[in-house]
Structures are given as C-alpha cells and as structure tokens.
PDB file of C-alpha atoms in Angstrom:
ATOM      1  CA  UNK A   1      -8.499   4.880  -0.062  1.00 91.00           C
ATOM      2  CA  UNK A   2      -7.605   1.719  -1.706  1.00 96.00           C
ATOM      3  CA  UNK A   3      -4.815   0.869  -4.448  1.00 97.00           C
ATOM      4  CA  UNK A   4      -6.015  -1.365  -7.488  1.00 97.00           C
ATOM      5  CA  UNK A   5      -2.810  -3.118  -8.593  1.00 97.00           C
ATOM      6  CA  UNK A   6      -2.188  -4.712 -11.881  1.00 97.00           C
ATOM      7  CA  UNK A   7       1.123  -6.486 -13.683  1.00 96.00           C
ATOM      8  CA  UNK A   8       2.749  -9.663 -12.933  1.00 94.00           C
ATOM      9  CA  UNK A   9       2.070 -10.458  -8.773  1.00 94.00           C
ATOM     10  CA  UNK A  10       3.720 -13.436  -7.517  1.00 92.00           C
ATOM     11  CA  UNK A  11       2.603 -14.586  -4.218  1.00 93.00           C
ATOM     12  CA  UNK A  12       4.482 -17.300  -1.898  1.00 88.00           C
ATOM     13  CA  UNK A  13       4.137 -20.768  -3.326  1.00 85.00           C
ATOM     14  CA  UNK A  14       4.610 -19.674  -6.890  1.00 88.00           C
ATOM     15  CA  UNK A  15       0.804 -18.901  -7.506  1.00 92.00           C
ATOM     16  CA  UNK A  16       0.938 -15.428  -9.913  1.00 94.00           C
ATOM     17  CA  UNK A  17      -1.606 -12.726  -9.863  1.00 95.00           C
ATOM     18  CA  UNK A  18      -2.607 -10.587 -12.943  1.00 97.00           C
ATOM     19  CA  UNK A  19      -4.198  -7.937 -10.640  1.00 97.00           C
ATOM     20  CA  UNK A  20      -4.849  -7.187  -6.657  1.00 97.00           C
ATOM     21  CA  UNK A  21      -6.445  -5.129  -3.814  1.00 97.00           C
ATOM     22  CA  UNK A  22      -4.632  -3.465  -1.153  1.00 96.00           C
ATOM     23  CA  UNK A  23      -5.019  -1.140   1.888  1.00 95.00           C
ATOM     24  CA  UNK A  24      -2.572   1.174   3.768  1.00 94.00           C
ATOM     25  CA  UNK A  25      -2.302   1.737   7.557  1.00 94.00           C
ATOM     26  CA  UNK A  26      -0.018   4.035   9.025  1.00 96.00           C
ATOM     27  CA  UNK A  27       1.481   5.024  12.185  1.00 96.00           C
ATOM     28  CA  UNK A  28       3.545   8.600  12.571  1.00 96.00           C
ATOM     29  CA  UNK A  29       6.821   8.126  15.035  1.00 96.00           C
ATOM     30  CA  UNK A  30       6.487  10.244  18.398  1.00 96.00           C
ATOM     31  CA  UNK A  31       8.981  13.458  16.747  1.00 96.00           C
ATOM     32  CA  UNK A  32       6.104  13.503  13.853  1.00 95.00           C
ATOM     33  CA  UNK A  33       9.120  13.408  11.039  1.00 97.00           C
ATOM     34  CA  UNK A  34       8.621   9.272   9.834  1.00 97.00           C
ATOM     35  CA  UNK A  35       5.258   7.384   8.982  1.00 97.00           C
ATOM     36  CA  UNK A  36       5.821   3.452   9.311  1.00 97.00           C
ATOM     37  CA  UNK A  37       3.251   2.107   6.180  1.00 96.00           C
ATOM     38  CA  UNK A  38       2.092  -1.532   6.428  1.00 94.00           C
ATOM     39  CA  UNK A  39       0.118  -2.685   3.151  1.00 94.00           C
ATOM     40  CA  UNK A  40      -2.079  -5.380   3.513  1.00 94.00           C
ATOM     41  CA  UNK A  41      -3.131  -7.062  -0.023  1.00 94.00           C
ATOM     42  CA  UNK A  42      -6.046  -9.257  -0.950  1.00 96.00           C
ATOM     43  CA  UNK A  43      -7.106 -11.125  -3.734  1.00 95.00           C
ATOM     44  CA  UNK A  44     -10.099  -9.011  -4.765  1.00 96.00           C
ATOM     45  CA  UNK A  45     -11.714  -5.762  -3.237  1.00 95.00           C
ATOM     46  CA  UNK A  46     -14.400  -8.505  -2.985  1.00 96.00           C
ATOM     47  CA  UNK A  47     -12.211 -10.387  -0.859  1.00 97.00           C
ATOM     48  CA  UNK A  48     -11.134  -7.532   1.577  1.00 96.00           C
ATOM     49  CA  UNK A  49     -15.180  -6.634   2.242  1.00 96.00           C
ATOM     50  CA  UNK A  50     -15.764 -10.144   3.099  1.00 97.00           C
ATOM     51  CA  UNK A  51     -12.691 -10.090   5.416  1.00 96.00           C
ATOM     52  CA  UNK A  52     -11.540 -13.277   3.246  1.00 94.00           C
ATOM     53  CA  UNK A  53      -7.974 -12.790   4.747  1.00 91.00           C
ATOM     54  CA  UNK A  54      -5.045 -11.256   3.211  1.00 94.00           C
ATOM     55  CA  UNK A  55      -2.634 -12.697   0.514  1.00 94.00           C
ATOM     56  CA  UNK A  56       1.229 -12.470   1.201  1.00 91.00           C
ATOM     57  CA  UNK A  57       3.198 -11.197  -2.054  1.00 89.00           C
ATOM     58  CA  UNK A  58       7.121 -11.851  -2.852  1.00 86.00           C
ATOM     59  CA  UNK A  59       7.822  -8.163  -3.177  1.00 82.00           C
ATOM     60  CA  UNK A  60       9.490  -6.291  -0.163  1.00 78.00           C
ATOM     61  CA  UNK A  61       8.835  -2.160   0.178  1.00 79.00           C
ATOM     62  CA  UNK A  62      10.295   0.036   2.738  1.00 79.00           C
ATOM     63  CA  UNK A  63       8.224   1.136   5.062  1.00 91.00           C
ATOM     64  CA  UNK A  64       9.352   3.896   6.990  1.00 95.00           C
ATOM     65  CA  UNK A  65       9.171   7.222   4.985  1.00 96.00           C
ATOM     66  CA  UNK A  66      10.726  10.759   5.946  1.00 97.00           C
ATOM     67  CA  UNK A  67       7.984  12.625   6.484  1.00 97.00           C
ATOM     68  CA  UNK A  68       6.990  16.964   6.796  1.00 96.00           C
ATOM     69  CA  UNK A  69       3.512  17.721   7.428  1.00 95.00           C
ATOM     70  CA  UNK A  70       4.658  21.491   5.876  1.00 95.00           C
ATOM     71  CA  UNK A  71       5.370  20.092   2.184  1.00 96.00           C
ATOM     72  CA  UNK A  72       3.728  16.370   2.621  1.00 96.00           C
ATOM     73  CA  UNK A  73       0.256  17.620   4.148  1.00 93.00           C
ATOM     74  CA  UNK A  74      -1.814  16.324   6.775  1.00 94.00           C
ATOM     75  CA  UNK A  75      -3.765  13.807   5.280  1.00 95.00           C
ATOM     76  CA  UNK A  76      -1.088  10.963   6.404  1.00 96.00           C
ATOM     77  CA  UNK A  77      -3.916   8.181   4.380  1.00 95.00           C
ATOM     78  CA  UNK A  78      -3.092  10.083   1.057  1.00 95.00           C
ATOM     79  CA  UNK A  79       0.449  10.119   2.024  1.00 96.00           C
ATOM     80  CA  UNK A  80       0.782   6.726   2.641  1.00 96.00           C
ATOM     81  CA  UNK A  81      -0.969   5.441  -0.938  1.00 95.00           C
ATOM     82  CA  UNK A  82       0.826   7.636  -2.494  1.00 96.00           C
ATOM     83  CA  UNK A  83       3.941   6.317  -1.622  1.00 96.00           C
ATOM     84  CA  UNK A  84       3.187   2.435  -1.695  1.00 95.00           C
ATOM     85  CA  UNK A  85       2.379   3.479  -5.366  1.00 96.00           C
ATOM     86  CA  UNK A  86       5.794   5.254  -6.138  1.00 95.00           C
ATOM     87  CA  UNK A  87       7.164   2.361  -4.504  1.00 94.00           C
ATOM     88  CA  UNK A  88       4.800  -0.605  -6.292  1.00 95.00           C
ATOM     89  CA  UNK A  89       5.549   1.612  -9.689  1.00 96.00           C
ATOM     90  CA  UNK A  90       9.036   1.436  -9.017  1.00 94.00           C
ATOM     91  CA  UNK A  91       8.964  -2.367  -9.808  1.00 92.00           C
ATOM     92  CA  UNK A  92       6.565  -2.257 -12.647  1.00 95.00           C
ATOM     93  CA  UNK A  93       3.575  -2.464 -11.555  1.00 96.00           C
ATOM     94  CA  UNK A  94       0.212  -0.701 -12.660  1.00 98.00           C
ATOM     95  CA  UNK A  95      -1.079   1.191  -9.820  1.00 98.00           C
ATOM     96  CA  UNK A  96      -4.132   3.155  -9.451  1.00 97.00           C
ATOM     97  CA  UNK A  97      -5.443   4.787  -5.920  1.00 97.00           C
ATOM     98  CA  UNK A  98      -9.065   4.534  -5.880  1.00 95.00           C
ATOM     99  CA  UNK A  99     -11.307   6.740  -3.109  1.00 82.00           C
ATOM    100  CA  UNK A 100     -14.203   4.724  -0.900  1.00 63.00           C
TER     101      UNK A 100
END
C-alpha cells in the first residue's frame, strides 16, 4: 500500500510540492495495544522504485496510535495508511491509499 498525496507540501528549505509519494512501516509495542507508524515520503512513486532517497516535509504527525486487533483488524499495513491519511487529511491535504 502506498498513499498518493496532493495539496500544498512544503519541504525543508522552502521548496513546495503540489503532490507526493509515501510509504508506511510499522512496528506493534510488546503488550500488542500501540503501533509506532514512520512515513517515509518521496518525490514521485517514480522516485521511491528507483530508491532516489526520501524527501523530508515540514509537517509533524503522531506516531504512536492506540491500537485493538478486535475492532482495528489484523492487517496492521491497512491500519497504519489509514491513519497517516486521517492524520495528513486533518491538515488539508488530499489523500488517496493506493494498493501495489
């Protein structure tokens, strides 16, 4: 899963963005109740297959997320778009979550 961004994305050193590519990984805490998300974003999906290196963005999320397998499932890569996209939507931003 990927998340195709799109809206007004201001990198470090004042360089803006009209749209971006980004990937979740995730790690579940030891109790299995909180998933740490880290969101790496890239230029282009073009840019992320040739492993061009990531871009860094001015925009802070939180990362650690309450989280139930019961109500929230078990597929912890759906959970973990979905909620950089509540988050990303939060401030504005277009967001859609594509599937590889």
């Amino acid at each position: 899963m990927a998340l195709e961004i799109t809206g007004n994305i201001e990198l470090q050193g004042g360089i803006t963005l009209s749209s971006c590519y980004a990937r979740t990984t995730f790690n579940l805490n030891v109790d299995g109740d909180k998933v740490f998300i880290n969101t790496d974003y890239y230029a282009t999906q073009e840019a992320y297959e040739n492993n061009e290196g990531t871009i860094i963005t001015n925009y802070y999320f939180q990362s650690l997320f309450n989280y139930d397998r019961t109500t929230d499932g078990s597929d912890l890569l759906a959970f973990s778009s979905e909620k950089i996209k509540e988050e990303l939507e939060a401030k504005g931003f277009s967001v859609q979550i594509t599937e590889l």
